[in-house]
Amino acid sequence: MENFLVLKDFGQNIDKIFEKSEVAKTYIYFPDPWDNKDRQKKHKLLQKEFLQNLHEITKDWWKFCFKTDHKWYFDDVLEIIKELWNWKPEFVSYDYEKESDTFSKQKLTEFECMYRWHKLNINYAEFIKE
């Protein structure tokens, strides 16, 4: 049986919630990009420290999946992943609907429905912990 946890707030504290290698799979869909003002960017969830902590709590050879409609945020995360060298990109797409074999209209989040309505591409990536 799989256990699921949804963190709406305080995701940045995962290192205080979980033990090392306790989490199997993490889904991070449409996190707030905090792009309105430079002083707010420090609130972005997917930053270097968070991704290092996520790596620590993830079991070996398990993964995290990330979706966003903000291409610049997606590119920032890919750059951090490249810098860290501890997550292996398994699948990366700037148009998830067209490029993925696993895309399903039945599994859309509320935000994804809204962005699709506006004809925005959904950026999606899966990373494996090595």
mmCIF file of N, CA and C in Angstrom:
data_model
loop_
_atom_site.group_PDB
_atom_site.id
_atom_site.type_symbol
_atom_site.label_atom_id
_atom_site.label_comp_id
_atom_site.label_asym_id
_atom_site.label_seq_id
_atom_site.Cartn_x
_atom_site.Cartn_y
_atom_site.Cartn_z
ATOM 1 N N MET A 1 0.833 -1.184 0.000
ATOM 2 C CA MET A 1 0.000 0.000 0.000
ATOM 3 C C MET A 1 0.876 1.246 0.000
ATOM 4 N N GLU A 2 0.522 2.212 -0.838
ATOM 5 C CA GLU A 2 1.273 3.455 -0.914
ATOM 6 C C GLU A 2 0.657 4.496 0.001
ATOM 7 N N ASN A 3 1.506 5.289 0.608
ATOM 8 C CA ASN A 3 1.049 6.411 1.420
ATOM 9 C C ASN A 3 1.243 7.691 0.633
ATOM 10 N N PHE A 4 0.313 8.601 0.761
ATOM 11 C CA PHE A 4 0.391 9.874 0.064
ATOM 12 C C PHE A 4 0.356 10.996 1.075
ATOM 13 N N LEU A 5 1.069 12.038 0.771
ATOM 14 C CA LEU A 5 1.070 13.222 1.609
ATOM 15 C C LEU A 5 0.950 14.426 0.698
ATOM 16 N N VAL A 6 0.078 15.321 1.039
ATOM 17 C CA VAL A 6 -0.075 16.562 0.290
ATOM 18 C C VAL A 6 0.315 17.699 1.214
ATOM 19 N N LEU A 7 1.289 18.478 0.787
ATOM 20 C CA LEU A 7 1.709 19.649 1.552
ATOM 21 C C LEU A 7 1.296 20.886 0.785
ATOM 22 N N LYS A 8 0.381 21.621 1.330
ATOM 23 C CA LYS A 8 -0.035 22.861 0.674
ATOM 24 C C LYS A 8 0.904 23.991 1.055
ATOM 25 N N ASP A 9 1.309 24.019 2.290
ATOM 26 C CA ASP A 9 2.233 25.032 2.797
ATOM 27 C C ASP A 9 3.371 24.339 3.538
ATOM 28 N N PHE A 10 4.417 25.048 3.747
ATOM 29 C CA PHE A 10 5.560 24.588 4.531
ATOM 30 C C PHE A 10 6.308 23.423 3.887
ATOM 31 N N GLY A 11 6.195 23.288 2.576
ATOM 32 C CA GLY A 11 6.942 22.256 1.874
ATOM 33 C C GLY A 11 8.438 22.426 2.022
ATOM 34 N N GLN A 12 8.863 23.644 2.261
ATOM 35 C CA GLN A 12 10.296 23.886 2.409
ATOM 36 C C GLN A 12 10.860 23.222 3.658
ATOM 37 N N ASN A 13 9.985 22.715 4.544
ATOM 38 C CA ASN A 13 10.430 22.071 5.785
ATOM 39 C C ASN A 13 10.438 20.545 5.684
ATOM 40 N N ILE A 14 10.521 20.002 4.500
ATOM 41 C CA ILE A 14 10.458 18.553 4.353
ATOM 42 C C ILE A 14 11.562 17.834 5.114
ATOM 43 N N ASP A 15 12.713 18.484 5.274
ATOM 44 C CA ASP A 15 13.806 17.854 5.999
ATOM 45 C C ASP A 15 13.499 17.727 7.495
ATOM 46 N N LYS A 16 12.510 18.453 7.982
ATOM 47 C CA LYS A 16 12.098 18.376 9.382
ATOM 48 C C LYS A 16 10.907 17.431 9.558
ATOM 49 N N ILE A 17 10.286 17.034 8.456
ATOM 50 C CA ILE A 17 9.096 16.179 8.495
ATOM 51 C C ILE A 17 9.456 14.717 8.229
ATOM 52 N N PHE A 18 10.386 14.477 7.303
ATOM 53 C CA PHE A 18 10.720 13.124 6.873
ATOM 54 C C PHE A 18 12.147 12.748 7.249
ATOM 55 N N GLU A 19 12.351 11.450 7.418
ATOM 56 C CA GLU A 19 13.681 10.897 7.666
ATOM 57 C C GLU A 19 14.397 10.686 6.335
ATOM 58 N N LYS A 20 15.679 10.462 6.397
ATOM 59 C CA LYS A 20 16.478 10.177 5.210
ATOM 60 C C LYS A 20 15.925 8.927 4.512
ATOM 61 N N SER A 21 15.771 9.005 3.205
ATOM 62 C CA SER A 21 15.302 7.900 2.354
ATOM 63 C C SER A 21 13.926 7.371 2.748
ATOM 64 N N GLU A 22 13.058 8.227 3.239
ATOM 65 C CA GLU A 22 11.714 7.808 3.654
ATOM 66 C C GLU A 22 10.673 7.950 2.535
ATOM 67 N N VAL A 23 10.891 8.861 1.590
ATOM 68 C CA VAL A 23 9.890 9.183 0.570
ATOM 69 C C VAL A 23 10.213 8.446 -0.727
ATOM 70 N N ALA A 24 9.161 7.875 -1.333
ATOM 71 C CA ALA A 24 9.369 7.151 -2.588
ATOM 72 C C ALA A 24 9.199 8.066 -3.795
ATOM 73 N N LYS A 25 8.100 8.789 -3.862
ATOM 74 C CA LYS A 25 7.839 9.593 -5.052
ATOM 75 C C LYS A 25 7.185 10.907 -4.639
ATOM 76 N N THR A 26 7.621 11.985 -5.250
ATOM 77 C CA THR A 26 7.108 13.310 -4.937
ATOM 78 C C THR A 26 6.574 13.951 -6.209
ATOM 79 N N TYR A 27 5.382 14.538 -6.112
ATOM 80 C CA TYR A 27 4.785 15.277 -7.211
ATOM 81 C C TYR A 27 4.700 16.739 -6.799
ATOM 82 N N ILE A 28 5.271 17.604 -7.597
ATOM 83 C CA ILE A 28 5.202 19.042 -7.343
ATOM 84 C C ILE A 28 4.598 19.671 -8.587
ATOM 85 N N TYR A 29 3.314 19.982 -8.476
ATOM 86 C CA TYR A 29 2.572 20.491 -9.623
ATOM 87 C C TYR A 29 2.175 21.939 -9.385
ATOM 88 N N PHE A 30 2.603 22.800 -10.276
ATOM 89 C CA PHE A 30 2.241 24.210 -10.318
ATOM 90 C C PHE A 30 2.510 24.951 -9.004
ATOM 91 N N PRO A 31 3.762 24.867 -8.508
ATOM 92 C CA PRO A 31 4.075 25.651 -7.316
ATOM 93 C C PRO A 31 4.066 27.139 -7.666
ATOM 94 N N ASP A 32 3.784 27.954 -6.689
ATOM 95 C CA ASP A 32 3.762 29.401 -6.904
ATOM 96 C C ASP A 32 5.151 29.856 -7.347
ATOM 97 N N PRO A 33 5.253 30.518 -8.498
ATOM 98 C CA PRO A 33 6.578 30.942 -8.988
ATOM 99 C C PRO A 33 7.135 32.175 -8.272
ATOM 100 N N TRP A 34 6.301 32.886 -7.537
ATOM 101 C CA TRP A 34 6.730 34.103 -6.826
ATOM 102 C C TRP A 34 7.536 35.014 -7.757
ATOM 103 N N ASP A 35 6.970 35.338 -8.887
ATOM 104 C CA ASP A 35 7.703 36.117 -9.876
ATOM 105 C C ASP A 35 7.280 37.582 -9.958
ATOM 106 N N ASN A 36 6.425 38.037 -9.053
ATOM 107 C CA ASN A 36 5.934 39.415 -9.143
ATOM 108 C C ASN A 36 7.003 40.450 -8.823
ATOM 109 N N LYS A 37 7.779 40.187 -7.812
ATOM 110 C CA LYS A 37 8.814 41.136 -7.396
ATOM 111 C C LYS A 37 10.063 40.365 -7.000
ATOM 112 N N ASP A 38 11.226 40.981 -7.207
ATOM 113 C CA ASP A 38 12.483 40.310 -6.884
ATOM 114 C C ASP A 38 12.536 39.861 -5.427
ATOM 115 N N ARG A 39 12.013 40.658 -4.524
ATOM 116 C CA ARG A 39 12.099 40.300 -3.098
ATOM 117 C C ARG A 39 11.246 39.075 -2.762
ATOM 118 N N GLN A 40 10.300 38.715 -3.629
ATOM 119 C CA GLN A 40 9.460 37.549 -3.384
ATOM 120 C C GLN A 40 10.089 36.252 -3.890
ATOM 121 N N LYS A 41 11.077 36.347 -4.747
ATOM 122 C CA LYS A 41 11.661 35.151 -5.354
ATOM 123 C C LYS A 41 12.274 34.214 -4.321
ATOM 124 N N LYS A 42 12.627 34.740 -3.153
ATOM 125 C CA LYS A 42 13.188 33.895 -2.104
ATOM 126 C C LYS A 42 12.150 32.899 -1.578
ATOM 127 N N HIS A 43 10.875 33.119 -1.872
ATOM 128 C CA HIS A 43 9.807 32.237 -1.417
ATOM 129 C C HIS A 43 9.562 31.046 -2.352
ATOM 130 N N LYS A 44 10.220 31.019 -3.501
ATOM 131 C CA LYS A 44 10.039 29.903 -4.437
ATOM 132 C C LYS A 44 10.396 28.591 -3.732
ATOM 133 N N LEU A 45 9.567 27.593 -3.914
ATOM 134 C CA LEU A 45 9.818 26.298 -3.297
ATOM 135 C C LEU A 45 11.020 25.596 -3.914
ATOM 136 N N LEU A 46 11.064 25.536 -5.235
ATOM 137 C CA LEU A 46 12.101 24.761 -5.916
ATOM 138 C C LEU A 46 13.379 25.579 -6.083
ATOM 139 N N GLN A 47 14.127 25.591 -5.000
ATOM 140 C CA GLN A 47 15.426 26.224 -4.986
ATOM 141 C C GLN A 47 16.463 25.174 -4.585
ATOM 142 N N LYS A 48 17.728 25.537 -4.624
ATOM 143 C CA LYS A 48 18.812 24.583 -4.394
ATOM 144 C C LYS A 48 18.675 23.842 -3.059
ATOM 145 N N GLU A 49 18.445 24.556 -1.976
ATOM 146 C CA GLU A 49 18.367 23.918 -0.659
ATOM 147 C C GLU A 49 17.210 22.909 -0.595
ATOM 148 N N PHE A 50 16.044 23.289 -1.117
ATOM 149 C CA PHE A 50 14.900 22.380 -1.115
ATOM 150 C C PHE A 50 15.213 21.122 -1.921
ATOM 151 N N LEU A 51 15.801 21.273 -3.110
ATOM 152 C CA LEU A 51 16.097 20.117 -3.955
ATOM 153 C C LEU A 51 17.150 19.209 -3.325
ATOM 154 N N GLN A 52 18.079 19.775 -2.568
ATOM 155 C CA GLN A 52 19.038 18.956 -1.831
ATOM 156 C C GLN A 52 18.330 18.186 -0.712
ATOM 157 N N ASN A 53 17.436 18.867 0.012
ATOM 158 C CA ASN A 53 16.683 18.202 1.076
ATOM 159 C C ASN A 53 15.776 17.109 0.510
ATOM 160 N N LEU A 54 15.143 17.394 -0.622
ATOM 161 C CA LEU A 54 14.288 16.402 -1.267
ATOM 162 C C LEU A 54 15.103 15.170 -1.653
ATOM 163 N N HIS A 55 16.295 15.392 -2.139
ATOM 164 C CA HIS A 55 17.181 14.285 -2.499
ATOM 165 C C HIS A 55 17.480 13.425 -1.271
ATOM 166 N N GLU A 56 17.762 14.055 -0.151
ATOM 167 C CA GLU A 56 18.082 13.330 1.080
ATOM 168 C C GLU A 56 16.930 12.449 1.557
ATOM 169 N N ILE A 57 15.705 12.935 1.455
ATOM 170 C CA ILE A 57 14.574 12.176 2.000
ATOM 171 C C ILE A 57 14.000 11.164 1.006
ATOM 172 N N THR A 58 14.451 11.211 -0.255
ATOM 173 C CA THR A 58 13.947 10.306 -1.291
ATOM 174 C C THR A 58 14.755 9.019 -1.307
ATOM 175 N N LYS A 59 14.043 7.906 -1.457
ATOM 176 C CA LYS A 59 14.693 6.608 -1.554
ATOM 177 C C LYS A 59 15.515 6.531 -2.839
ATOM 178 N N ASP A 60 16.606 5.767 -2.812
ATOM 179 C CA ASP A 60 17.436 5.584 -4.003
ATOM 180 C C ASP A 60 16.610 5.028 -5.150
ATOM 181 N N TRP A 61 16.839 5.562 -6.330
ATOM 182 C CA TRP A 61 16.220 5.157 -7.585
ATOM 183 C C TRP A 61 14.724 5.469 -7.652
ATOM 184 N N TRP A 62 14.235 6.328 -6.772
ATOM 185 C CA TRP A 62 12.860 6.813 -6.853
ATOM 186 C C TRP A 62 12.894 8.211 -7.421
ATOM 187 N N LYS A 63 11.752 8.862 -7.566
ATOM 188 C CA LYS A 63 11.751 10.086 -8.358
ATOM 189 C C LYS A 63 10.879 11.192 -7.807
ATOM 190 N N PHE A 64 11.068 12.367 -8.418
ATOM 191 C CA PHE A 64 10.113 13.455 -8.230
ATOM 192 C C PHE A 64 9.715 13.991 -9.599
ATOM 193 N N CYS A 65 8.439 14.428 -9.666
ATOM 194 C CA CYS A 65 7.859 14.932 -10.905
ATOM 195 C C CYS A 65 7.446 16.386 -10.688
ATOM 196 N N PHE A 66 7.642 17.204 -11.709
ATOM 197 C CA PHE A 66 7.421 18.643 -11.598
ATOM 198 C C PHE A 66 6.686 19.152 -12.829
ATOM 199 N N LYS A 67 5.606 19.927 -12.594
ATOM 200 C CA LYS A 67 4.860 20.581 -13.680
ATOM 201 C C LYS A 67 4.722 22.060 -13.376
ATOM 202 N N THR A 68 4.818 22.869 -14.431
ATOM 203 C CA THR A 68 4.571 24.303 -14.313
ATOM 204 C C THR A 68 4.257 24.873 -15.690
ATOM 205 N N ASP A 69 3.543 25.977 -15.695
ATOM 206 C CA ASP A 69 3.308 26.682 -16.955
ATOM 207 C C ASP A 69 4.322 27.801 -17.141
ATOM 208 N N HIS A 70 5.156 28.052 -16.149
ATOM 209 C CA HIS A 70 6.167 29.123 -16.196
ATOM 210 C C HIS A 70 7.483 28.570 -16.739
ATOM 211 N N LYS A 71 7.746 28.838 -17.995
ATOM 212 C CA LYS A 71 8.950 28.307 -18.631
ATOM 213 C C LYS A 71 10.217 28.763 -17.917
ATOM 214 N N TRP A 72 10.280 30.028 -17.508
ATOM 215 C CA TRP A 72 11.493 30.523 -16.836
ATOM 216 C C TRP A 72 11.726 29.780 -15.516
ATOM 217 N N TYR A 73 10.660 29.448 -14.784
ATOM 218 C CA TYR A 73 10.795 28.698 -13.535
ATOM 219 C C TYR A 73 11.284 27.279 -13.833
ATOM 220 N N PHE A 74 10.713 26.675 -14.856
ATOM 221 C CA PHE A 74 11.113 25.344 -15.291
ATOM 222 C C PHE A 74 12.599 25.336 -15.651
ATOM 223 N N ASP A 75 13.027 26.327 -16.436
ATOM 224 C CA ASP A 75 14.442 26.429 -16.808
ATOM 225 C C ASP A 75 15.337 26.626 -15.589
ATOM 226 N N ASP A 76 14.893 27.416 -14.628
ATOM 227 C CA ASP A 76 15.660 27.615 -13.385
ATOM 228 C C ASP A 76 15.860 26.295 -12.652
ATOM 229 N N VAL A 77 14.795 25.511 -12.550
ATOM 230 C CA VAL A 77 14.882 24.218 -11.867
ATOM 231 C C VAL A 77 15.818 23.277 -12.620
ATOM 232 N N LEU A 78 15.720 23.235 -13.937
ATOM 233 C CA LEU A 78 16.624 22.387 -14.726
ATOM 234 C C LEU A 78 18.081 22.789 -14.520
ATOM 235 N N GLU A 79 18.323 24.074 -14.424
ATOM 236 C CA GLU A 79 19.689 24.564 -14.199
ATOM 237 C C GLU A 79 20.206 24.150 -12.814
ATOM 238 N N ILE A 80 19.362 24.247 -11.806
ATOM 239 C CA ILE A 80 19.761 23.825 -10.458
ATOM 240 C C ILE A 80 20.040 22.324 -10.444
ATOM 241 N N ILE A 81 19.189 21.546 -11.082
ATOM 242 C CA ILE A 81 19.374 20.091 -11.156
ATOM 243 C C ILE A 81 20.712 19.768 -11.811
ATOM 244 N N LYS A 82 21.026 20.459 -12.884
ATOM 245 C CA LYS A 82 22.301 20.242 -13.577
ATOM 246 C C LYS A 82 23.478 20.565 -12.656
ATOM 247 N N GLU A 83 23.351 21.626 -11.894
ATOM 248 C CA GLU A 83 24.397 22.056 -10.965
ATOM 249 C C GLU A 83 24.587 21.061 -9.817
ATOM 250 N N LEU A 84 23.500 20.484 -9.326
ATOM 251 C CA LEU A 84 23.568 19.580 -8.179
ATOM 252 C C LEU A 84 24.153 18.216 -8.522
ATOM 253 N N TRP A 85 23.909 17.711 -9.704
ATOM 254 C CA TRP A 85 24.403 16.414 -10.169
ATOM 255 C C TRP A 85 23.877 15.229 -9.367
ATOM 256 N N ASN A 86 22.799 15.386 -8.606
ATOM 257 C CA ASN A 86 22.331 14.246 -7.819
ATOM 258 C C ASN A 86 20.941 13.763 -8.239
ATOM 259 N N TRP A 87 20.333 14.432 -9.192
ATOM 260 C CA TRP A 87 19.072 14.007 -9.793
ATOM 261 C C TRP A 87 19.318 13.772 -11.268
ATOM 262 N N LYS A 88 18.897 12.649 -11.772
ATOM 263 C CA LYS A 88 19.054 12.354 -13.198
ATOM 264 C C LYS A 88 17.734 12.657 -13.903
ATOM 265 N N PRO A 89 17.729 13.564 -14.880
ATOM 266 C CA PRO A 89 16.500 13.815 -15.642
ATOM 267 C C PRO A 89 16.114 12.559 -16.429
ATOM 268 N N GLU A 90 14.899 12.086 -16.199
ATOM 269 C CA GLU A 90 14.417 10.914 -16.916
ATOM 270 C C GLU A 90 13.534 11.318 -18.096
ATOM 271 N N PHE A 91 12.770 12.392 -17.915
ATOM 272 C CA PHE A 91 11.899 12.907 -18.972
ATOM 273 C C PHE A 91 11.762 14.410 -18.771
ATOM 274 N N VAL A 92 11.973 15.182 -19.835
ATOM 275 C CA VAL A 92 11.852 16.639 -19.781
ATOM 276 C C VAL A 92 11.086 17.088 -21.018
ATOM 277 N N SER A 93 10.051 17.908 -20.793
ATOM 278 C CA SER A 93 9.235 18.356 -21.915
ATOM 279 C C SER A 93 8.743 19.781 -21.698
ATOM 280 N N TYR A 94 8.806 20.562 -22.768
ATOM 281 C CA TYR A 94 8.247 21.919 -22.742
ATOM 282 C C TYR A 94 6.813 21.932 -23.269
ATOM 283 N N ASP A 95 6.318 20.771 -23.652
ATOM 284 C CA ASP A 95 4.925 20.637 -24.091
ATOM 285 C C ASP A 95 4.468 19.233 -23.733
ATOM 286 N N TYR A 96 4.165 19.050 -22.478
ATOM 287 C CA TYR A 96 3.852 17.738 -21.912
ATOM 288 C C TYR A 96 2.734 17.025 -22.660
ATOM 289 N N GLU A 97 1.702 17.747 -23.042
ATOM 290 C CA GLU A 97 0.558 17.122 -23.710
ATOM 291 C C GLU A 97 0.969 16.471 -25.028
ATOM 292 N N LYS A 98 1.827 17.115 -25.783
ATOM 293 C CA LYS A 98 2.213 16.596 -27.102
ATOM 294 C C LYS A 98 3.363 15.592 -27.048
ATOM 295 N N GLU A 99 4.208 15.683 -26.027
ATOM 296 C CA GLU A 99 5.445 14.906 -26.019
ATOM 297 C C GLU A 99 5.460 13.724 -25.061
ATOM 298 N N SER A 100 4.413 13.533 -24.290
ATOM 299 C CA SER A 100 4.421 12.464 -23.302
ATOM 300 C C SER A 100 3.471 11.333 -23.678
ATOM 301 N N ASP A 101 3.931 10.114 -23.457
ATOM 302 C CA ASP A 101 3.077 8.939 -23.651
ATOM 303 C C ASP A 101 2.115 8.756 -22.482
ATOM 304 N N THR A 102 2.399 9.391 -21.360
ATOM 305 C CA THR A 102 1.582 9.199 -20.160
ATOM 306 C C THR A 102 0.555 10.307 -19.935
ATOM 307 N N PHE A 103 0.503 11.298 -20.816
ATOM 308 C CA PHE A 103 -0.457 12.388 -20.645
ATOM 309 C C PHE A 103 -1.882 11.845 -20.684
ATOM 310 N N SER A 104 -2.709 12.332 -19.762
ATOM 311 C CA SER A 104 -4.107 11.909 -19.716
ATOM 312 C C SER A 104 -4.977 13.088 -19.316
ATOM 313 N N LYS A 105 -5.992 13.366 -20.104
ATOM 314 C CA LYS A 105 -6.909 14.459 -19.784
ATOM 315 C C LYS A 105 -7.706 14.166 -18.513
ATOM 316 N N GLN A 106 -7.774 12.917 -18.110
ATOM 317 C CA GLN A 106 -8.502 12.560 -16.899
ATOM 318 C C GLN A 106 -7.714 12.891 -15.630
ATOM 319 N N LYS A 107 -6.432 13.168 -15.761
ATOM 320 C CA LYS A 107 -5.586 13.414 -14.593
ATOM 321 C C LYS A 107 -5.093 14.856 -14.518
ATOM 322 N N LEU A 108 -5.870 15.797 -14.993
ATOM 323 C CA LEU A 108 -5.457 17.192 -14.996
ATOM 324 C C LEU A 108 -5.767 17.854 -13.652
ATOM 325 N N THR A 109 -4.851 18.687 -13.205
ATOM 326 C CA THR A 109 -5.106 19.473 -12.007
ATOM 327 C C THR A 109 -5.965 20.675 -12.379
ATOM 328 N N GLU A 110 -6.492 21.336 -11.378
ATOM 329 C CA GLU A 110 -7.302 22.538 -11.613
ATOM 330 C C GLU A 110 -6.495 23.591 -12.364
ATOM 331 N N PHE A 111 -5.248 23.804 -11.939
ATOM 332 C CA PHE A 111 -4.403 24.789 -12.607
ATOM 333 C C PHE A 111 -4.118 24.386 -14.050
ATOM 334 N N GLU A 112 -3.882 23.115 -14.264
ATOM 335 C CA GLU A 112 -3.576 22.660 -15.616
ATOM 336 C C GLU A 112 -4.764 22.877 -16.554
ATOM 337 N N CYS A 113 -5.957 22.639 -16.067
ATOM 338 C CA CYS A 113 -7.159 22.910 -16.878
ATOM 339 C C CYS A 113 -7.231 24.389 -17.257
ATOM 340 N N MET A 114 -6.945 25.248 -16.290
ATOM 341 C CA MET A 114 -6.991 26.680 -16.529
ATOM 342 C C MET A 114 -5.940 27.105 -17.568
ATOM 343 N N TYR A 115 -4.726 26.572 -17.443
ATOM 344 C CA TYR A 115 -3.659 26.948 -18.367
ATOM 345 C C TYR A 115 -3.908 26.395 -19.767
ATOM 346 N N ARG A 116 -4.458 25.215 -19.847
ATOM 347 C CA ARG A 116 -4.780 24.645 -21.150
ATOM 348 C C ARG A 116 -5.841 25.492 -21.845
ATOM 349 N N TRP A 117 -6.784 26.018 -21.071
ATOM 350 C CA TRP A 117 -7.826 26.890 -21.616
ATOM 351 C C TRP A 117 -7.190 28.108 -22.285
ATOM 352 N N HIS A 118 -6.109 28.616 -21.677
ATOM 353 C CA HIS A 118 -5.398 29.779 -22.218
ATOM 354 C C HIS A 118 -4.338 29.377 -23.251
ATOM 355 N N LYS A 119 -4.331 28.119 -23.624
ATOM 356 C CA LYS A 119 -3.412 27.588 -24.642
ATOM 357 C C LYS A 119 -1.946 27.717 -24.247
ATOM 358 N N LEU A 120 -1.665 27.610 -22.951
ATOM 359 C CA LEU A 120 -0.289 27.645 -22.471
ATOM 360 C C LEU A 120 0.288 26.238 -22.435
ATOM 361 N N ASN A 121 1.539 26.096 -22.858
ATOM 362 C CA ASN A 121 2.202 24.801 -22.768
ATOM 363 C C ASN A 121 2.495 24.480 -21.307
ATOM 364 N N ILE A 122 2.411 23.201 -20.996
ATOM 365 C CA ILE A 122 2.758 22.727 -19.667
ATOM 366 C C ILE A 122 4.151 22.102 -19.736
ATOM 367 N N ASN A 123 5.025 22.603 -18.902
ATOM 368 C CA ASN A 123 6.380 22.075 -18.807
ATOM 369 C C ASN A 123 6.368 20.962 -17.758
ATOM 370 N N TYR A 124 7.002 19.839 -18.079
ATOM 371 C CA TYR A 124 6.943 18.691 -17.183
ATOM 372 C C TYR A 124 8.298 17.977 -17.178
ATOM 373 N N ALA A 125 8.706 17.515 -15.995
ATOM 374 C CA ALA A 125 9.945 16.749 -15.896
ATOM 375 C C ALA A 125 9.833 15.704 -14.801
ATOM 376 N N GLU A 126 10.528 14.605 -15.011
ATOM 377 C CA GLU A 126 10.684 13.569 -14.011
ATOM 378 C C GLU A 126 12.173 13.381 -13.773
ATOM 379 N N PHE A 127 12.537 13.301 -12.497
ATOM 380 C CA PHE A 127 13.946 13.150 -12.102
ATOM 381 C C PHE A 127 14.086 11.930 -11.197
ATOM 382 N N ILE A 128 15.144 11.147 -11.400
ATOM 383 C CA ILE A 128 15.437 9.956 -10.606
ATOM 384 C C ILE A 128 16.577 10.280 -9.646
ATOM 385 N N LYS A 129 16.426 9.828 -8.395
ATOM 386 C CA LYS A 129 17.519 9.993 -7.427
ATOM 387 C C LYS A 129 18.580 8.926 -7.713
ATOM 388 N N GLU A 130 19.798 9.373 -7.904
ATOM 389 C CA GLU A 130 20.910 8.430 -8.094
ATOM 390 C C GLU A 130 21.735 8.372 -6.840
#
